[in-house]
Amino acid sequence: MKTMFKTPRPSPAPTEERTPRVRFTGLSAGYPGRPVLHQLDAHIPALAVTALVGPNGSGKSTLLGVLAGVIRPTAGAVHHAGDRSPAFVPQRGAVGDALPLTVRQTVEMGRWGDRGPWRRPTRRDHALVDTALERLGIGHLAARQLGELSGGQRQRALIAQGLTQESDLLLLDEPTTGLDPEAREQIAALLTELVTDGVTVVQATHDLGAARSADACLLLREGRLAARGRPERVITTETLTQIWQPA
Ligand code: ADP
């Protein structure tokens, strides 16, 4: 995969002034008997990479689930500007290593939302899968079993699956966590390229490097919004000490 990590991207307007792709107000959500998110007011800027950051259990995945439309808010409202369904890329760990799936089959599953699992893939489906495999630099791995791949390669297969959904909103759960620095850089570069192609990207992450290279951050603490804005404003020594090592 080509790496264009260091290429500066011209930004048409400061991230926070861009039209929101998603806006939520008074958002609360959780699981039966387990409220998690409390009264969140924020937005996801369009055509930017937003990082959801915060310690384990702070509600990052739950917020992604709400943005993906799989978790219903218990209060408040979520407004999507745009009518395309989001594409959700789950955590690598949530995808069983032992599943007897090839990389191509994994990526093809991204087309199921449009055509269902039982219909034969069309020529267009094949073309979208090929494009996504090439885009992620894993075309040569198409026939390999998912479980044989390195963490970075498996992550790329999952992102390729997300891309075949042709969404303008890509939601990723911990895409760089546990990868080596080179694989992390490749994923970060790819997410930046996707924004240039017209995609809004949201990633839940523990990886402070990934958070720092995002355009915007939402910092969660115990299900509440502790800070939001540019990474340099949000990821400060003070917030790190307060949030990651609470007294
Ligand atoms: P994060 O992604 O920041 O680690 P999560 O959104 O995964 O946080 O979890 C927030 C809280 O919700 C945690 O306390 C977690 O135990 C709880 N939780 C997550 N998933 C479920 C679930 N399916 N059922 C009940 N509680 C859950």
Coordinates of C-alpha atoms and ligand atoms in Angstrom, one line a residue:
M1 CA 0.0 0.0 0.0
K2 CA 1.2 3.5 -0.9
T3 CA 2.0 5.6 2.2
M4 CA 1.3 9.3 1.9
F5 CA 1.4 9.8 5.6
K6 CA 3.4 13.0 5.7
T7 CA 1.6 14.8 2.8
P8 CA -0.1 17.8 4.2
R9 CA -3.8 18.1 3.1
P10 CA -5.1 21.5 2.2
S11 CA -8.1 22.1 4.5
P12 CA -10.9 24.3 3.0
A13 CA -12.2 25.5 6.4
P14 CA -11.3 24.9 10.0
T15 CA -12.7 21.5 11.0
E16 CA -15.1 22.9 13.6
E17 CA -16.7 25.2 11.0
R18 CA -17.4 22.5 8.5
T19 CA -21.0 21.3 8.1
P20 CA -21.7 18.5 10.6
R21 CA -22.2 15.0 9.1
V22 CA -23.9 14.0 12.3
R23 CA -25.2 16.1 15.1
F24 CA -26.4 14.8 18.5
T25 CA -28.1 16.7 21.3
G26 CA -29.0 15.5 24.8
L27 CA -27.9 12.0 23.7
S28 CA -28.2 9.2 26.2
A29 CA -27.8 5.5 25.4
G30 CA -26.7 2.2 26.9
Y31 CA -27.8 -1.4 27.4
P32 CA -30.7 -2.8 29.3
G33 CA -30.1 -1.9 32.9
R34 CA -26.8 -0.2 32.0
P35 CA -26.9 3.5 31.1
V36 CA -23.6 4.4 29.4
L37 CA -23.8 7.7 27.6
H38 CA -25.3 10.7 29.4
Q39 CA -26.6 13.8 27.7
L40 CA -24.0 14.3 25.0
D41 CA -24.1 17.4 22.8
A42 CA -21.6 17.3 19.9
H43 CA -21.2 16.9 16.2
I44 CA -19.1 15.0 13.8
P45 CA -17.7 17.3 11.2
A46 CA -18.2 16.3 7.6
L47 CA -15.1 15.4 5.5
A48 CA -12.8 15.0 8.5
V49 CA -11.3 12.3 10.7
T50 CA -12.8 12.4 14.2
A51 CA -11.3 10.4 17.0
L52 CA -13.4 9.2 19.9
V53 CA -11.0 8.9 22.8
G54 CA -11.2 8.0 26.4
P55 CA -10.3 5.2 28.8
N56 CA -11.7 1.7 28.6
G57 CA -15.4 1.6 29.4
S58 CA -15.9 5.4 28.8
G59 CA -18.5 4.7 26.1
K60 CA -16.6 5.0 22.8
S61 CA -17.9 1.8 21.2
T62 CA -21.4 2.6 22.5
L63 CA -21.3 6.0 20.8
L64 CA -20.1 4.3 17.6
G65 CA -23.0 1.9 17.9
V66 CA -25.4 4.9 18.2
L67 CA -23.8 6.6 15.1
A68 CA -24.1 3.3 13.2
G69 CA -27.8 3.1 14.1
V70 CA -27.5 -0.3 15.9
I71 CA -28.0 1.2 19.4
R72 CA -31.0 3.3 20.0
P73 CA -30.7 6.4 22.1
T74 CA -32.7 6.3 25.3
A75 CA -33.0 10.1 25.2
G76 CA -32.0 13.0 22.9
A77 CA -31.7 13.1 19.1
V78 CA -29.2 12.1 16.5
H79 CA -29.4 13.9 13.2
H80 CA -27.6 12.6 10.1
A81 CA -27.0 15.0 7.3
G82 CA -27.0 12.6 4.3
D83 CA -29.1 9.7 3.5
R84 CA -26.6 6.9 3.0
S85 CA -26.2 4.3 5.8
P86 CA -23.0 4.4 7.7
A87 CA -20.4 1.6 7.2
F88 CA -19.3 0.1 10.4
V89 CA -15.8 -1.6 10.8
P90 CA -15.8 -3.8 14.0
Q91 CA -12.9 -4.4 16.3
R92 CA -10.4 -6.9 14.9
G93 CA -10.8 -8.9 18.0
A94 CA -14.6 -9.2 17.5
V95 CA -13.9 -11.1 14.3
G96 CA -13.1 -14.7 15.0
D97 CA -9.7 -15.9 13.8
A98 CA -11.0 -19.4 13.3
L99 CA -13.7 -18.3 10.8
P100 CA -13.0 -20.2 7.6
L101 CA -13.3 -17.1 5.4
T102 CA -10.9 -15.9 2.8
V103 CA -10.0 -12.3 2.5
R104 CA -12.1 -11.9 -0.6
Q105 CA -15.2 -13.5 1.1
T106 CA -14.7 -11.2 4.1
V107 CA -14.6 -8.1 1.8
E108 CA -17.6 -9.4 -0.2
M109 CA -19.7 -9.5 2.9
G110 CA -19.7 -5.7 2.7
R111 CA -22.1 -6.0 -0.2
W112 CA -24.6 -8.0 1.7
G113 CA -26.4 -4.9 3.0
D114 CA -27.3 -4.0 -0.6
R115 CA -28.0 -7.4 -2.1
G116 CA -28.5 -9.8 0.9
P117 CA -26.2 -12.8 1.6
W118 CA -27.9 -15.3 -0.7
R119 CA -28.0 -13.5 -4.1
R120 CA -25.1 -14.1 -6.4
P121 CA -22.6 -11.2 -6.5
T122 CA -23.1 -9.0 -9.6
R123 CA -20.3 -7.8 -11.8
R124 CA -20.5 -4.5 -10.0
D125 CA -20.1 -6.2 -6.6
H126 CA -17.0 -8.0 -7.9
A127 CA -15.6 -4.7 -9.2
L128 CA -16.3 -2.9 -5.9
V129 CA -14.5 -5.8 -4.0
D130 CA -11.5 -5.7 -6.4
T131 CA -11.2 -1.9 -6.1
A132 CA -11.4 -2.1 -2.3
L133 CA -8.8 -5.0 -2.2
E134 CA -6.4 -3.0 -4.4
R135 CA -7.1 0.2 -2.4
L136 CA -6.0 -1.5 0.8
G137 CA -3.0 -3.1 -0.9
I138 CA -4.3 -6.7 -0.1
G139 CA -5.3 -7.9 -3.6
H140 CA -2.5 -10.5 -3.5
L141 CA -4.0 -11.8 -0.2
A142 CA -7.5 -12.3 -1.6
A143 CA -7.4 -16.1 -1.5
R144 CA -5.8 -16.4 1.9
Q145 CA -7.7 -17.3 5.0
L146 CA -8.4 -14.3 7.3
G147 CA -6.9 -16.2 10.3
E148 CA -3.6 -16.5 8.5
L149 CA -3.0 -12.8 8.3
S150 CA -1.1 -10.3 10.4
G151 CA -3.2 -7.9 12.6
G152 CA -2.5 -5.1 10.1
Q153 CA -3.5 -7.1 7.1
R154 CA -6.7 -8.3 8.8
Q155 CA -7.5 -4.7 9.7
R156 CA -7.1 -3.7 6.1
A157 CA -9.5 -6.5 5.0
L158 CA -12.1 -5.2 7.5
I159 CA -11.7 -1.7 6.2
A160 CA -12.0 -2.9 2.6
Q161 CA -15.2 -4.6 3.7
G162 CA -16.4 -1.2 5.0
L163 CA -15.4 0.5 1.7
T164 CA -17.5 -1.8 -0.4
Q165 CA -20.6 -0.4 1.3
E166 CA -20.0 2.9 -0.6
S167 CA -20.9 4.9 2.4
D168 CA -19.9 8.5 3.0
L169 CA -19.6 7.8 6.8
L170 CA -17.1 5.2 7.9
L171 CA -17.1 4.2 11.6
L172 CA -14.2 2.2 12.9
D173 CA -13.7 0.6 16.3
E174 CA -10.0 0.7 17.4
P175 CA -8.6 0.2 13.9
T176 CA -4.9 0.8 14.9
T177 CA -4.8 -0.6 18.5
G178 CA -2.3 -3.5 18.8
L179 CA -0.7 -2.8 15.4
D180 CA 3.0 -2.1 14.8
P181 CA 4.0 1.5 14.1
E182 CA 4.2 1.0 10.3
A183 CA 0.8 -0.6 10.1
R184 CA -0.6 2.2 12.3
E185 CA 0.8 4.8 9.9
Q186 CA -0.6 3.0 6.9
I187 CA -4.1 3.0 8.4
A188 CA -3.8 6.6 9.4
A189 CA -2.7 7.6 5.9
L190 CA -5.5 5.6 4.4
L191 CA -8.1 7.3 6.6
T192 CA -6.8 10.7 5.6
E193 CA -7.0 9.7 1.9
L194 CA -10.6 8.6 2.3
V195 CA -11.5 12.0 3.6
T196 CA -10.0 13.5 0.4
D197 CA -12.3 11.1 -1.5
G198 CA -15.4 12.5 0.2
V199 CA -15.8 10.2 3.3
T200 CA -16.3 11.3 6.8
V201 CA -14.4 9.0 9.2
V202 CA -15.0 8.4 12.9
Q203 CA -12.7 6.1 14.8
A204 CA -12.9 5.0 18.4
T205 CA -9.3 4.7 19.6
H206 CA -7.0 4.2 22.5
D207 CA -4.1 5.1 20.3
L208 CA -3.0 8.6 21.2
G209 CA -0.9 8.8 18.0
A210 CA -4.1 8.2 16.0
A211 CA -6.0 10.7 18.1
R212 CA -3.3 13.3 17.5
S213 CA -3.4 12.8 13.8
A214 CA -7.2 13.2 13.6
D215 CA -8.8 16.5 12.6
A216 CA -11.1 16.5 15.7
C217 CA -11.4 14.6 18.9
L218 CA -14.3 13.9 21.3
L219 CA -13.0 12.9 24.7
L220 CA -15.3 10.7 26.7
R221 CA -15.1 10.1 30.4
E222 CA -17.6 7.8 32.1
G223 CA -20.1 8.3 29.3
R224 CA -19.9 12.1 29.4
L225 CA -18.2 14.5 27.0
A226 CA -15.1 15.7 28.8
A227 CA -13.7 17.8 25.9
R228 CA -14.0 18.3 22.2
G229 CA -12.1 20.1 19.4
R230 CA -8.8 20.0 17.7
P231 CA -6.5 17.2 19.1
E232 CA -3.9 19.6 20.5
R233 CA -6.7 21.2 22.5
V234 CA -8.2 17.9 23.7
I235 CA -5.1 15.7 24.2
T236 CA -3.2 17.7 26.7
T237 CA -1.0 16.7 29.6
E238 CA -3.8 17.9 31.9
T239 CA -6.5 15.8 30.3
L240 CA -4.3 12.8 30.1
T241 CA -3.5 13.0 33.8
Q242 CA -7.1 13.7 34.7
I243 CA -8.8 11.2 32.5
W244 CA -6.3 8.3 32.1
Q245 CA -5.1 8.4 35.7
P246 CA -8.0 9.6 37.7
A247 CA -7.1 10.4 41.3
Ligands
ADP1 P1 -15.2 1.8 25.4 O1 -15.5 1.5 24.0 O2 -14.9 3.2 25.7 O3 -14.3 0.8 26.0 P2 -17.9 0.7 25.7 O4 -18.9 1.6 25.0 O5 -17.5 -0.6 25.1 O6 -16.6 1.6 26.2 O7 -18.5 0.3 27.2 C1 -19.1 1.2 28.0 C2 -19.7 0.5 29.2 O8 -20.8 -0.3 28.7 C3 -18.8 -0.5 29.9 O9 -19.0 -0.4 31.2 C4 -19.2 -1.8 29.3 O10 -19.0 -2.8 30.3 C5 -20.7 -1.6 29.1 N1 -21.2 -2.5 27.9 C6 -20.6 -2.5 26.7 N2 -21.3 -3.4 25.9 C7 -22.3 -3.9 26.7 C8 -23.4 -4.8 26.5 N3 -23.6 -5.4 25.3 N4 -24.2 -5.0 27.5 C9 -24.1 -4.4 28.7 N5 -23.1 -3.5 29.0 C10 -22.2 -3.3 28.0

